[in-house]
Amino acid sequence: MLDEMYVRGTQVNYYFVCKTKLWLFSKNVSMEQESDLVKLGSLLQRQFFGREEKDVSIGPISIDVLRRGDEIEIVEVKKSDSIEKADYYQVLYYLYYLSKFGIKAKGRISYPKKKKVVEVRLEEEGEIEEVLERIAEILAGEMPKPEYKSYCRKCAYFEFCFCG
Amino acid sequence: MRKNYYIISDGKLMRDENTIYFENEEGKKPIPINTIYAIYALGSLSITSKAISYLAKEGVCIHFFNRYGFYEGSFYPRESLISGEVVLRQAEHHLEKEKRLYLAKAFVEGSILNMAKVAKKSGEDDTDIISTLQSLYDAKSIAEIMGIEATARNAYYEKFDSILKELKFEKRSRQPPENEVNAMISFGNSLLYSAVLSELYHTQLNPAISYLHEPSERRFSLALDLAEIFKPLIVDRLIFNLVNNRIIQKDDFDREMNGILLNENGKRKFVKAFNERLEKTIKHKDLNRNVSYQRLIRLECYKLIKHFFGVEKYKPFVIWW
């Protein structure tokens, strides 16, 4: 099996949000367990989903799947659209992953609080493959030094990164 | 916000549905599970296995003390935060002599600077405490570092009798504590050790791999290392307050076979003040956010992890206010 098949969706997301967070999360240094924002996120996910969706785990990925007629649709629910690019690539990665098993699907990102939906289609594989390579490079290296960004204060890793 | 629960009277902890109850002669009191951060069992406490497994699932540590107030042990639930990467690097910093010396010195440096700060704030001359730092930087072995820490602490303890207006300290004595102040120091240090252990539980650090203390010394010797830094701020200052404001007085102690010890009423007062101190907040200079004293302990853990990962050299916490 390909190396990139061990990457988790969250890691693809974090790649676009913060390399430090990606590295730490990948080494199992997680901080999310105490974060109220993270709890809110998973609560939203549970509440938003109706009957037809299924929580499916395949290898490292865990996706919410929904079948509409002949087509499979995968859904990702997010609290806010502030890091839309990261969410987009996360879903793109799921589609890429499924395509490796010969499953054709389309994707949808849902932002219930904004009443907004973004469609995702896997047009070509090059861009996601490049991201996966970069992730592997980062994980092979040392921990990236935290860099302060505007959204750091809301992150579960904020205290870890900037406590001195 | 989850809280620390201190159970001083004798009784029983049990689970009914999804709530934990404490039952004693006075009745049955619910403790909602999601409000519990850690439990300090200071009386004689029975726990049902259902309660234990529920607390374990929720990641709640229980610290046990005997009726003399001495630490006995902890229920440290199965770890949910495990990082092989952290443990390997933690071990690397223990096994490589220079790396271990760096951390051992850092802990003692923090301890000395905090003792000096507390002495100075109480109007004492701190030069004899501070002057131990030079030999600390030159030290070549763990035994030497331990010796320097003891010298600094003796110099610091010598000031206690002029700081304390009511009770006498004279000299450090443990097991048995020969007077009231020594009884409070022992009790306070045990509570602090437990508080540090609770923080370690919520990180990926392995509490058994330590630097200043030998890993064999106690099961969770990293908690001993970190506690050194916080004793002056959390325990000693608390004792000065309790004594000088006459909150704790002679009749809060009993003379027992094991020396002089806090009685139930004394423990109650001490534990209340101890917890208020843990919850006390301070504006953090780097985070620009209010953090509690208890949280400061957690931040030390984070700083250690960053040290192991090579992104930021560990500098011990020193009181900055």
Tab-separated table of C-alpha atoms in Angstrom:
chain	number	residue	atom	x	y	z
A	1	MET	CA	0.000	0.000	0.000
A	2	LEU	CA	1.108	3.547	-0.694
A	3	ASP	CA	2.726	5.610	2.031
A	4	GLU	CA	0.167	8.352	1.687
A	5	MET	CA	-2.510	5.842	2.630
A	6	TYR	CA	-1.480	6.275	6.270
A	7	VAL	CA	-2.250	9.960	6.384
A	8	ARG	CA	-5.323	11.027	8.318
A	9	GLY	CA	-7.795	13.617	7.109
A	10	THR	CA	-7.098	15.857	10.071
A	11	GLN	CA	-3.426	15.916	9.140
A	12	VAL	CA	-4.237	17.206	5.663
A	13	ASN	CA	-6.383	19.872	7.281
A	14	TYR	CA	-3.689	20.872	9.766
A	15	TYR	CA	-1.115	21.106	6.974
A	16	PHE	CA	-2.945	24.187	5.762
A	17	VAL	CA	-3.631	25.565	9.227
A	18	CYS	CA	-0.298	25.152	10.986
A	19	LYS	CA	2.785	23.009	10.422
A	20	THR	CA	3.563	22.941	14.150
A	21	LYS	CA	0.129	21.603	14.965
A	22	LEU	CA	0.425	19.044	12.172
A	23	TRP	CA	3.746	17.817	13.517
A	24	LEU	CA	2.637	17.628	17.153
A	25	PHE	CA	-0.686	15.990	16.357
A	26	SER	CA	1.120	13.428	14.202
A	27	LYS	CA	3.464	12.570	17.079
A	28	ASN	CA	0.414	12.022	19.267
A	29	VAL	CA	0.942	15.185	21.250
A	30	SER	CA	-2.693	16.139	21.195
A	31	MET	CA	-4.199	19.027	23.095
A	32	GLU	CA	-7.726	18.849	21.812
A	33	GLN	CA	-9.110	16.824	24.703
A	34	GLU	CA	-9.596	19.885	26.886
A	35	SER	CA	-10.683	22.346	24.226
A	36	ASP	CA	-14.257	23.595	24.419
A	37	LEU	CA	-14.142	24.636	20.778
A	38	VAL	CA	-13.242	21.109	19.733
A	39	LYS	CA	-16.060	19.708	21.889
A	40	LEU	CA	-18.459	22.149	20.253
A	41	GLY	CA	-17.287	20.975	16.850
A	42	SER	CA	-17.971	17.324	17.483
A	43	LEU	CA	-21.310	18.147	19.103
A	44	LEU	CA	-22.297	20.067	15.990
A	45	GLN	CA	-21.275	17.131	13.823
A	46	ARG	CA	-23.471	14.745	15.813
A	47	GLN	CA	-26.422	17.070	15.975
A	48	PHE	CA	-26.338	18.053	12.339
A	49	PHE	CA	-26.330	14.566	10.932
A	50	GLY	CA	-29.630	12.936	10.145
A	51	ARG	CA	-30.468	9.310	9.697
A	52	GLU	CA	-29.015	8.457	6.334
A	53	GLU	CA	-25.398	9.305	7.095
A	54	LYS	CA	-22.888	6.725	8.195
A	55	ASP	CA	-19.685	7.168	10.084
A	56	VAL	CA	-17.231	5.067	8.085
A	57	SER	CA	-13.622	4.324	8.973
A	58	ILE	CA	-11.262	3.038	6.306
A	59	GLY	CA	-7.679	2.747	7.430
A	60	PRO	CA	-6.645	6.123	8.767
A	61	ILE	CA	-9.625	8.050	7.521
A	62	SER	CA	-12.982	8.470	9.115
A	63	ILE	CA	-15.702	10.007	7.016
A	64	ASP	CA	-19.392	10.625	7.031
A	65	VAL	CA	-20.876	9.018	3.985
A	66	LEU	CA	-24.223	9.451	2.408
A	67	ARG	CA	-25.691	7.722	-0.534
A	68	ARG	CA	-27.927	9.632	-2.903
A	69	GLY	CA	-29.219	7.288	-5.589
A	70	ASP	CA	-26.234	5.801	-7.357
A	71	GLU	CA	-23.763	8.356	-6.195
A	72	ILE	CA	-21.830	8.343	-2.976
A	73	GLU	CA	-21.358	11.646	-1.284
A	74	ILE	CA	-18.986	12.301	1.563
A	75	VAL	CA	-19.757	15.055	3.978
A	76	GLU	CA	-17.620	17.072	6.321
A	77	VAL	CA	-19.313	19.357	8.829
A	78	LYS	CA	-17.356	22.345	10.072
A	79	LYS	CA	-17.993	24.934	12.703
A	80	SER	CA	-16.738	27.906	10.770
A	81	ASP	CA	-15.493	28.665	7.287
A	82	SER	CA	-12.429	30.574	8.451
A	83	ILE	CA	-10.038	27.958	7.138
A	84	GLU	CA	-11.966	26.906	4.079
A	85	LYS	CA	-8.873	25.936	2.116
A	86	ALA	CA	-7.884	23.412	4.774
A	87	ASP	CA	-11.388	21.938	4.799
A	88	TYR	CA	-11.375	21.749	1.005
A	89	TYR	CA	-8.154	19.762	0.867
A	90	GLN	CA	-9.285	17.493	3.674
A	91	VAL	CA	-12.332	16.460	1.653
A	92	LEU	CA	-10.292	16.322	-1.529
A	93	TYR	CA	-8.010	13.858	0.241
A	94	TYR	CA	-10.963	11.647	1.192
A	95	LEU	CA	-12.070	11.602	-2.443
A	96	TYR	CA	-8.532	10.776	-3.533
A	97	TYR	CA	-8.336	8.011	-0.951
A	98	LEU	CA	-11.582	6.460	-2.085
A	99	SER	CA	-10.545	6.743	-5.729
A	100	LYS	CA	-7.513	4.560	-4.925
A	101	PHE	CA	-10.016	1.830	-4.124
A	102	GLY	CA	-11.850	2.556	-7.326
A	103	ILE	CA	-14.697	4.337	-5.587
A	104	LYS	CA	-15.931	7.410	-7.321
A	105	ALA	CA	-17.561	9.919	-5.032
A	106	LYS	CA	-18.232	13.594	-4.645
A	107	GLY	CA	-17.709	15.736	-1.619
A	108	ARG	CA	-19.564	18.365	0.326
A	109	ILE	CA	-18.437	20.632	3.137
A	110	SER	CA	-21.198	21.938	5.281
A	111	TYR	CA	-21.047	24.999	7.505
A	112	PRO	CA	-24.413	24.808	9.308
A	113	LYS	CA	-23.922	27.979	11.299
A	114	LYS	CA	-23.326	29.915	8.084
A	115	LYS	CA	-25.948	27.907	6.170
A	116	LYS	CA	-23.291	27.378	3.554
A	117	VAL	CA	-22.321	24.359	1.491
A	118	VAL	CA	-19.216	23.886	-0.628
A	119	GLU	CA	-18.998	21.182	-3.284
A	120	VAL	CA	-15.729	19.345	-3.839
A	121	ARG	CA	-14.725	17.246	-6.846
A	122	LEU	CA	-11.533	15.380	-7.496
A	123	GLU	CA	-10.444	16.718	-10.883
A	124	GLU	CA	-6.776	15.765	-10.878
A	125	GLU	CA	-4.599	13.936	-8.389
A	126	GLY	CA	-1.412	15.968	-8.683
A	127	GLU	CA	-2.224	18.703	-6.212
A	128	ILE	CA	-3.284	16.410	-3.377
A	129	GLU	CA	-0.327	14.116	-3.993
A	130	GLU	CA	1.988	17.065	-3.622
A	131	VAL	CA	0.395	17.951	-0.295
A	132	LEU	CA	0.846	14.383	0.937
A	133	GLU	CA	4.523	14.477	-0.005
A	134	ARG	CA	5.009	17.721	1.886
A	135	ILE	CA	3.318	16.252	4.952
A	136	ALA	CA	5.692	13.294	4.869
A	137	GLU	CA	8.657	15.689	4.673
A	138	ILE	CA	7.459	17.705	7.653
A	139	LEU	CA	6.912	14.609	9.750
A	140	ALA	CA	10.379	13.292	8.905
A	141	GLY	CA	11.907	16.495	10.243
A	142	GLU	CA	12.104	18.118	13.657
A	143	MET	CA	9.233	19.992	15.268
A	144	PRO	CA	8.557	23.227	13.358
A	145	LYS	CA	8.964	26.288	15.582
A	146	PRO	CA	5.621	27.868	16.485
A	147	GLU	CA	4.846	31.006	14.521
A	148	TYR	CA	2.266	33.396	15.859
A	149	LYS	CA	-0.734	33.910	13.593
A	150	SER	CA	-3.974	35.783	14.159
A	151	TYR	CA	-5.931	32.613	14.883
A	152	CYS	CA	-3.419	31.110	17.325
A	153	ARG	CA	-5.255	32.377	20.397
A	154	LYS	CA	-8.237	30.153	19.656
A	155	CYS	CA	-6.171	27.044	19.046
A	156	ALA	CA	-6.002	24.198	21.579
A	157	TYR	CA	-2.191	24.340	21.245
A	158	PHE	CA	-1.934	28.066	22.020
A	159	GLU	CA	-0.651	27.670	25.579
A	160	PHE	CA	1.695	24.907	24.524
A	161	CYS	CA	3.249	26.982	21.757
A	162	PHE	CA	3.579	30.334	23.472
A	163	CYS	CA	3.997	29.695	27.198
A	164	GLY	CA	7.712	30.503	27.025
B	1	MET	CA	-14.334	24.308	34.736
B	2	ARG	CA	-13.403	21.111	36.529
B	3	LYS	CA	-12.462	21.389	40.189
B	4	ASN	CA	-10.379	19.611	42.753
B	5	TYR	CA	-12.421	17.807	45.399
B	6	TYR	CA	-10.910	17.354	48.837
B	7	ILE	CA	-12.669	14.728	50.892
B	8	ILE	CA	-11.701	15.157	54.503
B	9	SER	CA	-14.338	13.196	56.377
B	10	ASP	CA	-14.666	9.419	56.233
B	11	GLY	CA	-17.137	7.979	53.756
B	12	LYS	CA	-17.786	6.200	50.532
B	13	LEU	CA	-17.634	7.109	46.841
B	14	MET	CA	-20.040	5.338	44.546
B	15	ARG	CA	-21.568	5.576	41.140
B	16	ASP	CA	-25.262	5.685	40.408
B	17	GLU	CA	-26.193	6.033	36.747
B	18	ASN	CA	-23.813	8.686	35.457
B	19	THR	CA	-23.171	10.519	38.667
B	20	ILE	CA	-20.626	10.034	41.405
B	21	TYR	CA	-21.936	10.254	44.973
B	22	PHE	CA	-20.140	10.787	48.219
B	23	GLU	CA	-21.911	9.257	51.185
B	24	ASN	CA	-21.152	9.684	54.853
B	25	GLU	CA	-23.029	10.012	58.148
B	26	GLU	CA	-24.489	13.313	57.038
B	27	GLY	CA	-26.033	11.863	53.888
B	28	LYS	CA	-25.418	11.341	50.213
B	29	LYS	CA	-24.063	14.152	48.066
B	30	PRO	CA	-23.834	14.084	44.268
B	31	ILE	CA	-20.612	15.150	42.560
B	32	PRO	CA	-21.316	15.672	38.857
B	33	ILE	CA	-18.643	13.821	36.924
B	34	ASN	CA	-17.809	16.615	34.530
B	35	THR	CA	-16.955	18.936	37.402
B	36	ILE	CA	-14.238	16.681	38.814
B	37	TYR	CA	-10.636	17.400	37.927
B	38	ALA	CA	-8.955	15.407	40.700
B	39	ILE	CA	-9.914	13.964	44.080
B	40	TYR	CA	-7.828	14.269	47.227
B	41	ALA	CA	-8.860	11.610	49.720
B	42	LEU	CA	-7.774	12.825	53.145
B	43	GLY	CA	-10.103	10.787	55.300
B	44	SER	CA	-10.776	7.103	55.221
B	45	LEU	CA	-12.432	6.636	51.862
B	46	SER	CA	-14.064	3.536	50.420
B	47	ILE	CA	-14.687	3.442	46.701
B	48	THR	CA	-16.814	1.027	44.763
B	49	SER	CA	-15.264	-0.534	41.687
B	50	LYS	CA	-18.015	1.023	39.574
B	51	ALA	CA	-16.993	4.448	40.798
B	52	ILE	CA	-13.323	3.677	40.154
B	53	SER	CA	-13.918	2.568	36.591
B	54	TYR	CA	-16.093	5.572	35.856
B	55	LEU	CA	-13.494	7.964	37.242
B	56	ALA	CA	-10.834	6.132	35.241
B	57	LYS	CA	-12.853	6.534	32.069
B	58	GLU	CA	-13.126	10.243	32.747
B	59	GLY	CA	-9.416	10.541	33.494
B	60	VAL	CA	-9.762	11.584	37.128
B	61	CYS	CA	-6.796	10.971	39.443
B	62	ILE	CA	-7.418	10.160	43.110
B	63	HIS	CA	-4.692	10.973	45.604
B	64	PHE	CA	-4.726	9.174	48.938
B	65	PHE	CA	-3.365	10.448	52.228
B	66	ASN	CA	-3.259	8.584	55.512
B	67	ARG	CA	-4.936	9.983	58.583
B	68	TYR	CA	-1.748	11.774	59.544
B	69	GLY	CA	-1.904	13.672	56.255
B	70	PHE	CA	1.048	11.856	54.696
B	71	TYR	CA	0.813	10.979	51.021
B	72	GLU	CA	0.125	7.302	50.456
B	73	GLY	CA	-0.371	6.901	46.745
B	74	SER	CA	-2.500	7.764	43.771
B	75	PHE	CA	-5.019	6.112	41.573
B	76	TYR	CA	-3.528	7.119	38.248
B	77	PRO	CA	-5.944	5.973	35.561
B	78	ARG	CA	-4.784	4.271	32.409
B	79	GLU	CA	-3.005	6.853	30.293
B	80	SER	CA	-5.032	8.194	27.415
B	81	LEU	CA	-2.339	10.556	26.170
B	82	ILE	CA	0.584	8.537	24.962
B	83	SER	CA	3.251	9.704	22.591
B	84	GLY	CA	6.133	7.368	21.880
B	85	GLU	CA	8.071	10.315	20.529
B	86	VAL	CA	7.807	12.196	23.837
B	87	VAL	CA	8.766	9.205	25.961
B	88	LEU	CA	11.804	8.381	23.820
B	89	ARG	CA	13.093	11.906	24.008
B	90	GLN	CA	12.349	12.128	27.693
B	91	ALA	CA	14.516	9.042	28.180
B	92	GLU	CA	17.236	10.442	25.927
B	93	HIS	CA	17.451	13.521	28.166
B	94	HIS	CA	17.781	11.300	31.189
B	95	LEU	CA	20.365	8.926	29.756
B	96	GLU	CA	22.719	11.499	28.279
B	97	LYS	CA	24.640	12.925	31.206
B	98	GLU	CA	24.962	16.511	29.994
B	99	LYS	CA	21.293	16.712	29.072
B	100	ARG	CA	20.244	15.351	32.421
B	101	LEU	CA	22.512	17.794	34.280
B	102	TYR	CA	21.015	20.682	32.327
B	103	LEU	CA	17.505	19.843	33.467
B	104	ALA	CA	18.470	18.973	37.047
B	105	LYS	CA	20.215	22.340	37.312
B	106	ALA	CA	17.253	24.114	35.753
B	107	PHE	CA	14.882	22.694	38.378
B	108	VAL	CA	17.185	23.695	41.221
B	109	GLU	CA	17.821	27.101	39.682
B	110	GLY	CA	14.079	27.707	39.555
B	111	SER	CA	13.725	26.499	43.108
B	112	ILE	CA	16.536	28.785	44.382
B	113	LEU	CA	15.278	31.844	42.517
B	114	ASN	CA	11.756	31.310	43.810
B	115	MET	CA	12.952	30.810	47.386
B	116	ALA	CA	14.959	34.034	47.091
B	117	LYS	CA	11.948	35.870	45.715
B	118	VAL	CA	9.668	34.696	48.496
B	119	ALA	CA	12.254	35.569	51.167
B	120	LYS	CA	12.848	38.998	49.679
B	121	LYS	CA	9.130	39.752	49.416
B	122	SER	CA	8.841	38.932	53.095
B	123	GLY	CA	11.472	41.565	53.838
B	124	GLU	CA	14.425	39.224	54.270
B	125	ASP	CA	17.921	39.456	52.849
B	126	ASP	CA	18.236	36.893	50.049
B	127	THR	CA	21.959	37.112	49.274
B	128	ASP	CA	22.896	33.857	50.995
B	129	ILE	CA	20.221	32.026	48.995
B	130	ILE	CA	21.156	33.609	45.670
B	131	SER	CA	24.885	33.058	46.253
B	132	THR	CA	24.411	29.289	45.968
B	133	LEU	CA	23.733	29.759	42.247
B	134	GLN	CA	27.405	30.010	41.272
B	135	SER	CA	28.244	26.602	42.652
B	136	LEU	CA	25.097	25.272	40.988
B	137	TYR	CA	26.316	26.346	37.554
B	138	ASP	CA	29.702	24.691	38.248
B	139	ALA	CA	28.231	21.432	39.552
B	140	LYS	CA	29.288	18.261	37.766
B	141	SER	CA	27.020	15.641	39.254
B	142	ILE	CA	23.461	15.114	40.393
B	143	ALA	CA	24.638	14.501	43.975
B	144	GLU	CA	26.404	17.858	43.954
B	145	ILE	CA	23.295	19.587	42.609
B	146	MET	CA	21.180	17.976	45.316
B	147	GLY	CA	23.656	19.196	47.909
B	148	ILE	CA	23.439	22.757	46.620
B	149	GLU	CA	19.680	22.665	46.702
B	150	ALA	CA	19.863	21.546	50.333
B	151	THR	CA	22.272	24.390	51.195
B	152	ALA	CA	19.997	26.959	49.555
B	153	ARG	CA	16.973	25.542	51.304
B	154	ASN	CA	18.670	25.648	54.704
B	155	ALA	CA	19.595	29.286	54.151
B	156	TYR	CA	15.984	29.923	53.189
B	157	TYR	CA	14.535	28.067	56.175
B	158	GLU	CA	16.703	30.124	58.492
B	159	LYS	CA	14.536	33.116	57.627
B	160	PHE	CA	11.283	31.426	58.550
B	161	ASP	CA	11.372	32.345	62.221
B	162	SER	CA	11.689	36.007	61.439
B	163	ILE	CA	8.934	35.832	58.785
B	164	LEU	CA	6.514	33.853	60.962
B	165	LYS	CA	4.968	35.976	63.662
B	166	GLU	CA	3.052	33.357	65.619
B	167	LEU	CA	4.354	29.812	65.450
B	168	LYS	CA	7.964	28.650	65.733
B	169	PHE	CA	9.754	26.822	62.926
B	170	GLU	CA	13.284	26.363	64.347
B	171	LYS	CA	14.454	23.721	61.905
B	172	ARG	CA	13.087	21.337	59.334
B	173	SER	CA	11.905	18.052	60.813
B	174	ARG	CA	9.857	15.375	59.105
B	175	GLN	CA	8.431	12.066	60.099
B	176	PRO	CA	7.647	13.117	62.689
B	177	PRO	CA	7.217	16.860	62.252
B	178	GLU	CA	8.279	18.286	65.589
B	179	ASN	CA	6.172	21.418	65.451
B	180	GLU	CA	3.190	23.009	63.723
B	181	VAL	CA	5.096	24.718	60.930
B	182	ASN	CA	6.893	21.532	59.982
B	183	ALA	CA	3.592	19.693	59.977
B	184	MET	CA	2.199	22.225	57.523
B	185	ILE	CA	5.262	22.071	55.277
B	186	SER	CA	5.016	18.288	55.043
B	187	PHE	CA	1.293	18.355	54.413
B	188	GLY	CA	1.541	21.190	51.887
B	189	ASN	CA	4.356	19.517	49.983
B	190	SER	CA	2.332	16.305	49.727
B	191	LEU	CA	-0.658	18.187	48.364
B	192	LEU	CA	1.562	19.987	45.888
B	193	TYR	CA	3.181	16.747	44.751
B	194	SER	CA	-0.308	15.384	44.052
B	195	ALA	CA	-1.317	18.512	42.176
B	196	VAL	CA	1.768	18.236	39.966
B	197	LEU	CA	0.997	14.593	39.339
B	198	SER	CA	-2.540	15.492	38.204
B	199	GLU	CA	-1.039	17.921	35.706
B	200	LEU	CA	1.445	15.354	34.434
B	201	TYR	CA	-1.429	12.958	33.880
B	202	HIS	CA	-2.969	15.400	31.422
B	203	THR	CA	0.171	15.558	29.310
B	204	GLN	CA	2.139	13.021	27.290
B	205	LEU	CA	5.037	13.119	29.760
B	206	ASN	CA	5.927	9.917	31.540
B	207	PRO	CA	5.871	10.739	35.266
B	208	ALA	CA	8.509	8.107	36.088
B	209	ILE	CA	11.357	9.572	34.023
B	210	SER	CA	12.966	12.303	36.100
B	211	TYR	CA	16.160	14.336	36.153
B	212	LEU	CA	16.927	15.801	39.553
B	213	HIS	CA	15.483	12.941	41.561
B	214	GLU	CA	16.350	9.378	40.708
B	215	PRO	CA	13.589	7.584	38.843
B	216	SER	CA	13.678	4.876	41.472
B	217	GLU	CA	13.043	7.301	44.310
B	218	ARG	CA	9.292	7.272	43.924
B	219	ARG	CA	7.073	5.924	41.270
B	220	PHE	CA	6.298	9.381	39.897
B	221	SER	CA	9.603	11.117	40.443
B	222	LEU	CA	9.108	13.706	37.706
B	223	ALA	CA	6.410	15.169	39.960
B	224	LEU	CA	9.079	15.589	42.656
B	225	ASP	CA	11.307	17.450	40.193
B	226	LEU	CA	8.606	19.884	39.165
B	227	ALA	CA	7.264	20.355	42.685
B	228	GLU	CA	10.615	21.826	43.787
B	229	ILE	CA	10.023	24.882	41.642
B	230	PHE	CA	6.561	25.558	43.031
B	231	LYS	CA	7.027	24.898	46.753
B	232	PRO	CA	7.981	28.474	47.659
B	233	LEU	CA	5.100	30.049	45.756
B	234	ILE	CA	2.346	27.581	46.535
B	235	VAL	CA	3.205	25.988	49.883
B	236	ASP	CA	5.518	28.328	51.801
B	237	ARG	CA	3.673	31.540	51.029
B	238	LEU	CA	0.436	29.847	51.963
B	239	ILE	CA	1.878	28.896	55.356
B	240	PHE	CA	3.079	32.473	55.989
B	241	ASN	CA	-0.445	33.711	55.269
B	242	LEU	CA	-2.168	31.138	57.408
B	243	VAL	CA	0.124	31.728	60.372
B	244	ASN	CA	0.533	35.476	60.224
B	245	ASN	CA	-3.165	36.098	59.737
B	246	ARG	CA	-3.904	33.658	62.557
B	247	ILE	CA	-6.131	31.532	60.391
B	248	ILE	CA	-4.392	28.430	61.617
B	249	GLN	CA	-3.515	28.344	65.288
B	250	LYS	CA	-2.190	25.933	67.856
B	251	ASP	CA	-5.572	24.299	68.448
B	252	ASP	CA	-5.694	23.190	64.794
B	253	PHE	CA	-3.046	20.591	65.634
B	254	ASP	CA	-2.931	17.427	67.665
B	255	ARG	CA	0.062	15.870	69.306
B	256	GLU	CA	0.210	12.276	68.137
B	257	MET	CA	2.671	9.439	68.238
B	258	ASN	CA	3.860	10.745	64.888
B	259	GLY	CA	4.693	14.180	66.203
B	260	ILE	CA	2.566	17.262	65.766
B	261	LEU	CA	-0.031	17.045	63.022
B	262	LEU	CA	-2.941	19.036	61.669
B	263	ASN	CA	-6.227	17.802	63.061
B	264	GLU	CA	-9.377	17.528	60.965
B	265	ASN	CA	-10.318	21.144	61.487
B	266	GLY	CA	-6.796	22.270	60.690
B	267	LYS	CA	-6.690	20.158	57.545
B	268	ARG	CA	-9.990	21.642	56.451
B	269	LYS	CA	-8.643	25.177	56.731
B	270	PHE	CA	-5.340	24.290	55.119
B	271	VAL	CA	-6.872	22.473	52.184
B	272	LYS	CA	-9.332	25.287	51.529
B	273	ALA	CA	-6.546	27.849	51.428
B	274	PHE	CA	-4.376	25.522	49.352
B	275	ASN	CA	-7.063	25.151	46.737
B	276	GLU	CA	-7.754	28.870	46.658
B	277	ARG	CA	-4.092	29.307	45.866
B	278	LEU	CA	-4.173	26.777	43.054
B	279	GLU	CA	-7.158	28.605	41.584
B	280	LYS	CA	-5.649	32.042	42.054
B	281	THR	CA	-4.859	33.594	38.688
B	282	ILE	CA	-2.116	35.769	37.357
B	283	LYS	CA	-1.737	37.512	34.032
B	284	HIS	CA	0.794	35.449	32.115
B	285	LYS	CA	3.496	37.611	30.610
B	286	ASP	CA	3.958	35.629	27.405
B	287	LEU	CA	0.420	34.425	26.860
B	288	ASN	CA	-1.208	37.715	27.812
B	289	ARG	CA	-3.981	35.658	29.367
B	290	ASN	CA	-4.981	34.895	32.928
B	291	VAL	CA	-3.719	31.555	34.142
B	292	SER	CA	-4.159	29.894	37.507
B	293	TYR	CA	-1.242	28.813	39.652
B	294	GLN	CA	-2.291	25.258	38.913
B	295	ARG	CA	-2.136	25.976	35.208
B	296	LEU	CA	1.400	27.305	35.654
B	297	ILE	CA	2.361	23.749	36.580
B	298	ARG	CA	0.853	22.472	33.345
B	299	LEU	CA	2.768	25.084	31.390
B	300	GLU	CA	6.016	23.765	32.917
B	301	CYS	CA	5.095	20.372	31.489
B	302	TYR	CA	4.563	21.908	28.066
B	303	LYS	CA	7.900	23.696	28.296
B	304	LEU	CA	9.589	20.390	29.050
B	305	ILE	CA	8.025	18.748	26.004
B	306	LYS	CA	9.222	21.619	23.831
B	307	HIS	CA	12.683	21.254	25.344
B	308	PHE	CA	12.710	17.570	24.436
B	309	PHE	CA	11.658	18.417	20.891
B	310	GLY	CA	14.508	20.910	20.626
B	311	VAL	CA	12.424	23.988	19.780
B	312	GLU	CA	12.973	25.934	22.968
B	313	LYS	CA	15.474	25.383	25.758
B	314	TYR	CA	13.743	24.821	29.082
B	315	LYS	CA	13.907	27.755	31.475
B	316	PRO	CA	12.301	27.138	34.855
B	317	PHE	CA	9.327	29.117	36.034
B	318	VAL	CA	10.420	32.019	38.237
B	319	ILE	CA	7.900	34.232	40.036
B	320	TRP	CA	7.767	37.382	37.941
B	321	TRP	CA	5.340	39.452	39.992
